[in-house]
PDB file of C-alpha atoms in Angstrom:
ATOM      1  CA  THR A   1      88.688 100.437 108.174  1.00 88.00           C
ATOM      2  CA  TRP A   2      84.820 100.957 108.164  1.00 91.00           C
ATOM      3  CA  HIS A   3      81.503  99.421 109.029  1.00 89.00           C
ATOM      4  CA  GLU A   4      79.192  98.507 105.940  1.00 93.00           C
ATOM      5  CA  TYR A   5      75.333  98.295 106.197  1.00 95.00           C
ATOM      6  CA  GLY A   6      73.806  97.161 102.879  1.00 96.00           C
ATOM      7  CA  LEU A   7      70.297  96.286 101.257  1.00 98.00           C
ATOM      8  CA  ASP A   8      70.219  94.048  98.281  1.00 97.00           C
ATOM      9  CA  TYR A   9      67.823  93.559  95.549  1.00 98.00           C
ATOM     10  CA  ALA A  10      68.055  91.413  92.629  1.00 98.00           C
ATOM     11  CA  MET A  11      65.503  89.701  90.127  1.00 97.00           C
ATOM     12  CA  VAL A  12      65.594  87.471  87.343  1.00 96.00           C
ATOM     13  CA  ILE A  13      64.868  89.514  84.048  1.00 97.00           C
ATOM     14  CA  MET A  14      64.384  86.708  81.537  1.00 94.00           C
ATOM     15  CA  GLY A  15      64.042  82.956  83.099  1.00 87.00           C
ATOM     16  CA  LYS A  16      62.747  80.432  80.906  1.00 85.00           C
ATOM     17  CA  GLY A  17      63.790  78.944  77.458  1.00 90.00           C
ATOM     18  CA  LYS A  18      67.487  79.309  75.854  1.00 94.00           C
ATOM     19  CA  HIS A  19      68.384  82.585  77.130  1.00 96.00           C
ATOM     20  CA  PHE A  20      68.628  83.538  81.158  1.00 96.00           C
ATOM     21  CA  LEU A  21      69.207  87.158  82.509  1.00 97.00           C
ATOM     22  CA  LYS A  22      69.363  88.428  86.099  1.00 97.00           C
ATOM     23  CA  ALA A  23      70.506  91.296  87.500  1.00 98.00           C
ATOM     24  CA  GLY A  24      71.013  92.625  91.144  1.00 98.00           C
ATOM     25  CA  ALA A  25      71.810  95.517  93.234  1.00 98.00           C
ATOM     26  CA  ARG A  26      73.411  97.031  96.788  1.00 98.00           C
ATOM     27  CA  ILE A  27      73.056 100.194  98.326  1.00 98.00           C
ATOM     28  CA  LYS A  28      75.796 100.396 101.225  1.00 97.00           C
ATOM     29  CA  VAL A  29      75.805 102.609 103.905  1.00 95.00           C
ATOM     30  CA  GLU A  30      79.471 103.345 104.874  1.00 93.00           C
ATOM     31  CA  GLU A  31      80.520 104.397 108.371  1.00 90.00           C
ATOM     32  CA  GLY A  32      84.377 105.080 108.644  1.00 89.00           C
ATOM     33  CA  LEU A  33      86.107 104.221 111.763  1.00 88.00           C
ATOM     34  CA  GLU A  34      89.811 105.062 110.861  1.00 87.00           C
ATOM     35  CA  ALA A  35      91.912 105.447 107.842  1.00 90.00           C
ATOM     36  CA  ALA A  36      95.488 106.862 106.986  1.00 90.00           C
ATOM     37  CA  TYR A  37      97.597 107.345 103.498  1.00 90.00           C
ATOM     38  CA  PHE A  38     100.789 108.600 102.436  1.00 89.00           C
ATOM     39  CA  TYR A  39     101.515 109.419  98.712  1.00 87.00           C
ATOM     40  CA  ALA A  40     104.309 110.903  96.955  1.00 89.00           C
ATOM     41  CA  THR A  41     102.920 113.165  93.999  1.00 84.00           C
ATOM     42  CA  LYS A  42     106.907 114.113  93.335  1.00 90.00           C
ATOM     43  CA  LEU A  43     109.804 112.256  94.911  1.00 93.00           C
ATOM     44  CA  ASP A  44     113.486 113.366  94.168  1.00 96.00           C
ATOM     45  CA  TYR A  45     115.774 111.787  96.904  1.00 95.00           C
ATOM     46  CA  ASN A  46     119.173 110.961  97.862  1.00 96.00           C
ATOM     47  CA  PHE A  47     120.724 108.937 100.735  1.00 95.00           C
ATOM     48  CA  LYS A  48     124.480 109.998 101.717  1.00 93.00           C
ATOM     49  CA  ASN A  49     124.606 107.231 104.028  1.00 93.00           C
ATOM     50  CA  SER A  50     121.897 105.093 106.147  1.00 91.00           C
ATOM     51  CA  ASP A  51     121.627 108.425 108.516  1.00 93.00           C
ATOM     52  CA  THR A  52     121.606 111.315 106.183  1.00 95.00           C
ATOM     53  CA  LEU A  53     118.744 111.948 103.537  1.00 94.00           C
ATOM     54  CA  SER A  54     118.082 114.716 101.064  1.00 95.00           C
ATOM     55  CA  LEU A  55     114.839 115.600  99.725  1.00 94.00           C
ATOM     56  CA  TYR A  56     114.775 117.814  96.529  1.00 94.00           C
ATOM     57  CA  ASP A  57     111.743 119.993  96.089  1.00 92.00           C
ATOM     58  CA  SER A  58     109.452 116.690  96.668  1.00 92.00           C
ATOM     59  CA  HIS A  59     105.896 116.858  97.280  1.00 90.00           C
ATOM     60  CA  PHE A  60     103.654 114.605  99.314  1.00 90.00           C
ATOM     61  CA  GLN A  61     100.011 113.952 100.374  1.00 87.00           C
ATOM     62  CA  GLN A  62      99.193 112.550 103.489  1.00 87.00           C
ATOM     63  CA  GLY A  63      96.740 111.967 106.262  1.00 86.00           C
ATOM     64  CA  HIS A  64      94.992 110.209 109.278  1.00 89.00           C
ATOM     65  CA  THR A  65      92.142 110.328 111.337  1.00 87.00           C
ATOM     66  CA  GLN A  66      93.071 111.320 114.893  1.00 84.00           C
ATOM     67  CA  ASN A  67      91.616 108.715 116.554  1.00 83.00           C
ATOM     68  CA  ILE A  68      94.969 106.732 115.329  1.00 82.00           C
ATOM     69  CA  VAL A  69      96.617 108.867 117.625  1.00 81.00           C
ATOM     70  CA  ASP A  70      94.364 108.535 120.276  1.00 81.00           C
ATOM     71  CA  TYR A  71      94.331 104.884 120.219  1.00 77.00           C
ATOM     72  CA  ILE A  72      97.882 104.908 120.886  1.00 75.00           C
ATOM     73  CA  THR A  73      97.989 107.148 124.144  1.00 72.00           C
ATOM     74  CA  GLY A  74      94.630 105.550 125.401  1.00 71.00           C
ATOM     75  CA  ASN A  75      92.932 108.400 125.009  1.00 71.00           C
ATOM     76  CA  THR A  76      89.921 106.788 123.692  1.00 69.00           C
ATOM     77  CA  ASP A  77      86.222 107.776 123.576  1.00 70.00           C
ATOM     78  CA  PRO A  78      84.232 104.731 122.055  1.00 67.00           C
ATOM     79  CA  ILE A  79      81.462 106.883 120.812  1.00 67.00           C
ATOM     80  CA  ASN A  80      83.604 109.285 119.186  1.00 66.00           C
ATOM     81  CA  ASP A  81      85.823 106.577 117.612  1.00 63.00           C
ATOM     82  CA  ILE A  82      82.882 104.745 115.998  1.00 62.00           C
ATOM     83  CA  PHE A  83      81.051 107.661 115.008  1.00 64.00           C
ATOM     84  CA  GLY A  84      83.280 110.899 115.034  1.00 66.00           C
ATOM     85  CA  ALA A  85      86.182 109.924 112.287  1.00 76.00           C
ATOM     86  CA  SER A  86      84.109 110.274 109.326  1.00 81.00           C
ATOM     87  CA  THR A  87      81.019 111.251 107.824  1.00 83.00           C
ATOM     88  CA  THR A  88      78.322 108.543 106.824  1.00 86.00           C
ATOM     89  CA  SER A  89      78.450 107.973 102.975  1.00 91.00           C
ATOM     90  CA  LEU A  90      76.609 105.876 100.450  1.00 94.00           C
ATOM     91  CA  ALA A  91      78.288 102.976  98.245  1.00 96.00           C
ATOM     92  CA  PHE A  92      76.890 100.780  95.692  1.00 97.00           C
ATOM     93  CA  ASP A  93      77.286  97.260  94.030  1.00 98.00           C
ATOM     94  CA  PHE A  94      75.715  96.425  90.737  1.00 98.00           C
ATOM     95  CA  GLY A  95      75.982  92.737  88.722  1.00 98.00           C
ATOM     96  CA  VAL A  96      74.289  91.140  85.944  1.00 98.00           C
ATOM     97  CA  VAL A  97      74.434  87.430  84.877  1.00 98.00           C
ATOM     98  CA  TYR A  98      73.774  85.984  81.324  1.00 98.00           C
ATOM     99  CA  GLU A  99      73.303  82.309  80.812  1.00 97.00           C
ATOM    100  CA  TRP A 100      73.057  80.451  77.349  1.00 97.00           C
ATOM    101  CA  ARG A 101      71.085  77.561  77.898  1.00 95.00           C
ATOM    102  CA  PRO A 102      70.710  75.503  74.404  1.00 95.00           C
ATOM    103  CA  ASP A 103      69.607  72.309  76.009  1.00 92.00           C
ATOM    104  CA  TYR A 104      66.908  74.040  78.395  1.00 89.00           C
ATOM    105  CA  ASP A 105      64.071  71.400  77.136  1.00 88.00           C
ATOM    106  CA  ASN A 106      66.297  68.440  78.677  1.00 88.00           C
ATOM    107  CA  PHE A 107      65.825  70.017  82.206  1.00 87.00           C
ATOM    108  CA  ILE A 108      62.157  70.110  82.124  1.00 87.00           C
ATOM    109  CA  TYR A 109      59.682  67.415  83.364  1.00 89.00           C
ATOM    110  CA  ASP A 110      56.385  66.587  84.215  1.00 88.00           C
ATOM    111  CA  MET A 111      55.465  65.230  87.773  1.00 89.00           C
ATOM    112  CA  ASP A 112      51.986  65.024  89.760  1.00 88.00           C
ATOM    113  CA  GLY A 113      49.747  66.662  87.177  1.00 86.00           C
ATOM    114  CA  GLN A 114      52.077  69.379  86.990  1.00 86.00           C
ATOM    115  CA  ARG A 115      53.686  70.341  83.564  1.00 86.00           C
ATOM    116  CA  ASN A 116      57.124  72.093  82.497  1.00 83.00           C
ATOM    117  CA  ILE A 117      58.847  71.724  85.951  1.00 86.00           C
ATOM    118  CA  GLU A 118      62.369  73.132  85.953  1.00 86.00           C
ATOM    119  CA  ARG A 119      64.988  70.950  87.513  1.00 86.00           C
ATOM    120  CA  LYS A 120      66.566  73.106  90.562  1.00 85.00           C
ATOM    121  CA  ASP A 121      69.251  70.881  90.901  1.00 86.00           C
ATOM    122  CA  LYS A 122      71.296  71.166  87.833  1.00 87.00           C
ATOM    123  CA  ASN A 123      73.114  73.804  85.922  1.00 89.00           C
ATOM    124  CA  LYS A 124      71.324  74.312  82.792  1.00 92.00           C
ATOM    125  CA  TYR A 125      73.965  76.751  80.792  1.00 95.00           C
ATOM    126  CA  LYS A 126      76.584  76.022  78.428  1.00 96.00           C
ATOM    127  CA  LEU A 127      77.823  79.517  78.631  1.00 98.00           C
ATOM    128  CA  ARG A 128      77.431  82.101  81.374  1.00 98.00           C
ATOM    129  CA  LEU A 129      78.679  85.465  81.517  1.00 98.00           C
ATOM    130  CA  GLY A 130      78.906  87.921  84.394  1.00 98.00           C
ATOM    131  CA  ALA A 131      79.865  91.403  84.956  1.00 98.00           C
ATOM    132  CA  SER A 132      79.830  93.580  88.229  1.00 98.00           C
ATOM    133  CA  ILE A 133      80.921  96.572  89.736  1.00 97.00           C
ATOM    134  CA  LEU A 134      81.724  96.513  93.333  1.00 96.00           C
ATOM    135  CA  ASP A 135      82.761  98.999  96.254  1.00 94.00           C
ATOM    136  CA  LEU A 136      81.504 102.318  94.160  1.00 94.00           C
ATOM    137  CA  GLY A 137      82.126 105.164  96.270  1.00 92.00           C
ATOM    138  CA  GLY A 138      84.104 106.941  99.041  1.00 90.00           C
ATOM    139  CA  ILE A 139      84.030 107.946 102.661  1.00 91.00           C
ATOM    140  CA  THR A 140      85.056 111.492 104.005  1.00 90.00           C
ATOM    141  CA  PHE A 141      87.099 111.309 106.827  1.00 90.00           C
ATOM    142  CA  LYS A 142      87.756 114.148 109.361  1.00 87.00           C
ATOM    143  CA  LYS A 143      91.681 114.733 109.493  1.00 86.00           C
ATOM    144  CA  GLY A 144      94.172 114.674 112.615  1.00 83.00           C
ATOM    145  CA  ASN A 145      95.007 117.946 114.260  1.00 80.00           C
ATOM    146  CA  LEU A 146      98.713 117.683 112.363  1.00 81.00           C
ATOM    147  CA  SER A 147      98.043 115.550 109.414  1.00 82.00           C
ATOM    148  CA  GLU A 148      98.440 117.825 106.587  1.00 84.00           C
ATOM    149  CA  ASP A 149     100.470 117.399 102.930  1.00 87.00           C
ATOM    150  CA  PHE A 150     103.779 118.856 103.220  1.00 89.00           C
ATOM    151  CA  SER A 151     106.462 120.118 100.671  1.00 89.00           C
ATOM    152  CA  SER A 152     110.142 119.199 101.574  1.00 90.00           C
ATOM    153  CA  ASP A 153     113.476 120.691 100.000  1.00 91.00           C
ATOM    154  CA  ILE A 154     116.077 119.794 102.504  1.00 93.00           C
ATOM    155  CA  ARG A 155     119.860 118.879 102.581  1.00 94.00           C
ATOM    156  CA  ASN A 156     121.631 116.307 104.435  1.00 94.00           C
ATOM    157  CA  TRP A 157     119.014 115.940 107.111  1.00 93.00           C
ATOM    158  CA  ASP A 158     120.166 113.844 109.999  1.00 93.00           C
ATOM    159  CA  ILE A 159     117.394 111.132 110.277  1.00 92.00           C
ATOM    160  CA  GLY A 160     119.723 108.468 112.386  1.00 90.00           C
ATOM    161  CA  ASN A 161     118.610 110.760 115.471  1.00 87.00           C
ATOM    162  CA  LEU A 162     115.024 111.365 115.130  1.00 89.00           C
ATOM    163  CA  LYS A 163     112.961 110.559 118.208  1.00 88.00           C
ATOM    164  CA  PHE A 164     109.289 109.548 117.944  1.00 88.00           C
ATOM    165  CA  GLY A 165     108.336 109.267 121.462  1.00 86.00           C
ATOM    166  CA  HIS A 166     105.914 106.634 122.911  1.00 86.00           C
ATOM    167  CA  ASN A 167     103.397 107.541 120.194  1.00 87.00           C
ATOM    168  CA  PRO A 168     105.290 107.135 116.830  1.00 88.00           C
ATOM    169  CA  VAL A 169     102.083 108.368 114.872  1.00 87.00           C
ATOM    170  CA  ALA A 170     102.106 111.580 117.057  1.00 86.00           C
ATOM    171  CA  GLY A 171     105.518 111.757 116.873  1.00 89.00           C
ATOM    172  CA  TYR A 172     105.812 111.874 113.082  1.00 88.00           C
ATOM    173  CA  ASP A 173     103.378 114.503 112.935  1.00 87.00           C
ATOM    174  CA  SER A 174     105.422 116.365 115.332  1.00 87.00           C
ATOM    175  CA  ILE A 175     108.600 115.837 112.889  1.00 89.00           C
ATOM    176  CA  VAL A 176     106.897 116.837 109.859  1.00 89.00           C
ATOM    177  CA  ASN A 177     105.387 120.079 111.365  1.00 85.00           C
ATOM    178  CA  HIS A 178     108.546 121.408 112.574  1.00 85.00           C
ATOM    179  CA  THR A 179     110.914 120.456 109.443  1.00 89.00           C
ATOM    180  CA  PHE A 180     108.602 120.990 106.470  1.00 87.00           C
ATOM    181  CA  GLY A 181     105.953 123.324 105.525  1.00 72.00           C
ATOM    182  CA  TYR A 182     102.460 122.409 105.078  1.00 72.00           C
ATOM    183  CA  ALA A 183     100.874 122.525 101.525  1.00 68.00           C
ATOM    184  CA  ASN A 184      97.298 123.124 102.477  1.00 66.00           C
ATOM    185  CA  ASN A 185      95.098 123.121 105.634  1.00 68.00           C
ATOM    186  CA  LYS A 186      92.266 120.813 104.304  1.00 78.00           C
ATOM    187  CA  ASN A 187      90.719 119.021 107.401  1.00 84.00           C
ATOM    188  CA  THR A 188      88.774 116.485 105.714  1.00 87.00           C
ATOM    189  CA  PHE A 189      90.163 113.751 103.130  1.00 87.00           C
ATOM    190  CA  VAL A 190      87.851 111.215 100.725  1.00 88.00           C
ATOM    191  CA  PHE A 191      88.932 107.758 100.932  1.00 88.00           C
ATOM    192  CA  SER A 192      87.955 105.989  97.713  1.00 87.00           C
ATOM    193  CA  LEU A 193      86.424 102.462  98.448  1.00 90.00           C
ATOM    194  CA  PRO A 194      88.461  99.476  96.544  1.00 89.00           C
ATOM    195  CA  THR A 195      86.312 100.006  93.322  1.00 92.00           C
ATOM    196  CA  THR A 196      86.582  96.670  91.392  1.00 94.00           C
ATOM    197  CA  PHE A 197      85.340  95.751  88.114  1.00 96.00           C
ATOM    198  CA  VAL A 198      84.835  91.842  87.525  1.00 98.00           C
ATOM    199  CA  ILE A 199      84.105  89.882  84.704  1.00 98.00           C
ATOM    200  CA  GLN A 200      83.657  86.293  84.647  1.00 98.00           C
ATOM    201  CA  ALA A 201      82.793  83.294  81.939  1.00 98.00           C
ATOM    202  CA  ASP A 202      82.232  79.798  82.964  1.00 98.00           C
ATOM    203  CA  TYR A 203      81.774  77.196  80.044  1.00 98.00           C
ATOM    204  CA  ASN A 204      80.367  73.642  80.439  1.00 96.00           C
ATOM    205  CA  ILE A 205      83.052  71.513  78.627  1.00 96.00           C
ATOM    206  CA  TYR A 206      81.150  68.126  79.373  1.00 93.00           C
ATOM    207  CA  LYS A 207      78.730  66.914  82.097  1.00 89.00           C
ATOM    208  CA  ASP A 208      80.048  68.647  85.323  1.00 90.00           C
ATOM    209  CA  ILE A 209      83.292  69.807  84.068  1.00 96.00           C
ATOM    210  CA  TYR A 210      83.665  73.265  83.558  1.00 97.00           C
ATOM    211  CA  VAL A 211      86.223  75.978  82.431  1.00 98.00           C
ATOM    212  CA  ASN A 212      86.291  79.407  84.120  1.00 98.00           C
ATOM    213  CA  PHE A 213      87.648  82.806  83.583  1.00 98.00           C
ATOM    214  CA  THR A 214      87.403  85.550  86.207  1.00 98.00           C
ATOM    215  CA  ALA A 215      89.210  88.611  86.175  1.00 97.00           C
ATOM    216  CA  ASN A 216      89.019  91.491  88.742  1.00 96.00           C
ATOM    217  CA  THR A 217      90.459  94.861  87.901  1.00 93.00           C
ATOM    218  CA  ALA A 218      91.098  98.321  89.717  1.00 88.00           C
ATOM    219  CA  PRO A 219      90.407 100.903  87.316  1.00 82.00           C
ATOM    220  CA  HIS A 220      93.144 103.446  86.818  1.00 71.00           C
ATOM    221  CA  TRP A 221      90.949 106.594  86.651  1.00 64.00           C
ATOM    222  CA  LEU A 222      90.700 105.994  90.394  1.00 58.00           C
ATOM    223  CA  ASN A 223      94.324 106.293  90.786  1.00 62.00           C
ATOM    224  CA  VAL A 224      94.097 109.090  93.690  1.00 72.00           C
ATOM    225  CA  ALA A 225      96.222 109.367  97.107  1.00 74.00           C
ATOM    226  CA  SER A 226      93.803 108.557  99.192  1.00 78.00           C
ATOM    227  CA  GLN A 227      92.591 105.157  98.484  1.00 76.00           C
ATOM    228  CA  VAL A 228      92.661 101.215  99.088  1.00 73.00           C
TER     229      VAL A 228
END
């Protein structure tokens, strides 16, 4: 979860005649509150039964902010919870819209001595195309005290009697710490925002009847462990 503060700017680049073009951008300040992720980069496992698990040379990337543990224990500091879990980061949105208006002249009128007034109450396009990139950026979070990547190579691990205690997140951290070896000691992780490419086509069939196509796509090049 995060707070987001944005400043938008948009403008019409081409506004008269059969071709209309506008573009906009938003710069955003991202203030992370808390985050957690778990990702297996290599996983080879076998359940002998419901309580006995073997893991063969498996590797896991994981992390969470310390305040998730603190929330459960009731050990909270409102100022630190809001401002201490992450560094302030920047993110961006960009978008552009093009409209083809072959009958633009039909939406122009004269009144009270004014000429070439454009009707504001009607869509004037036959075809509208839009493209945008949303949530381009990431937030750097501080890892919890016992929140590290780890490797595992264990046989017949009895998971039926695991005790997580009153704080399951802290209990999980303790189990991993005592059972497996940590793979690194990084104290931060970058959480990628849910970057999305959006394209849209809107076609006017007849009067106020339109057909629309919209695609929202998460790019594969952001296939990292710590992401939404």
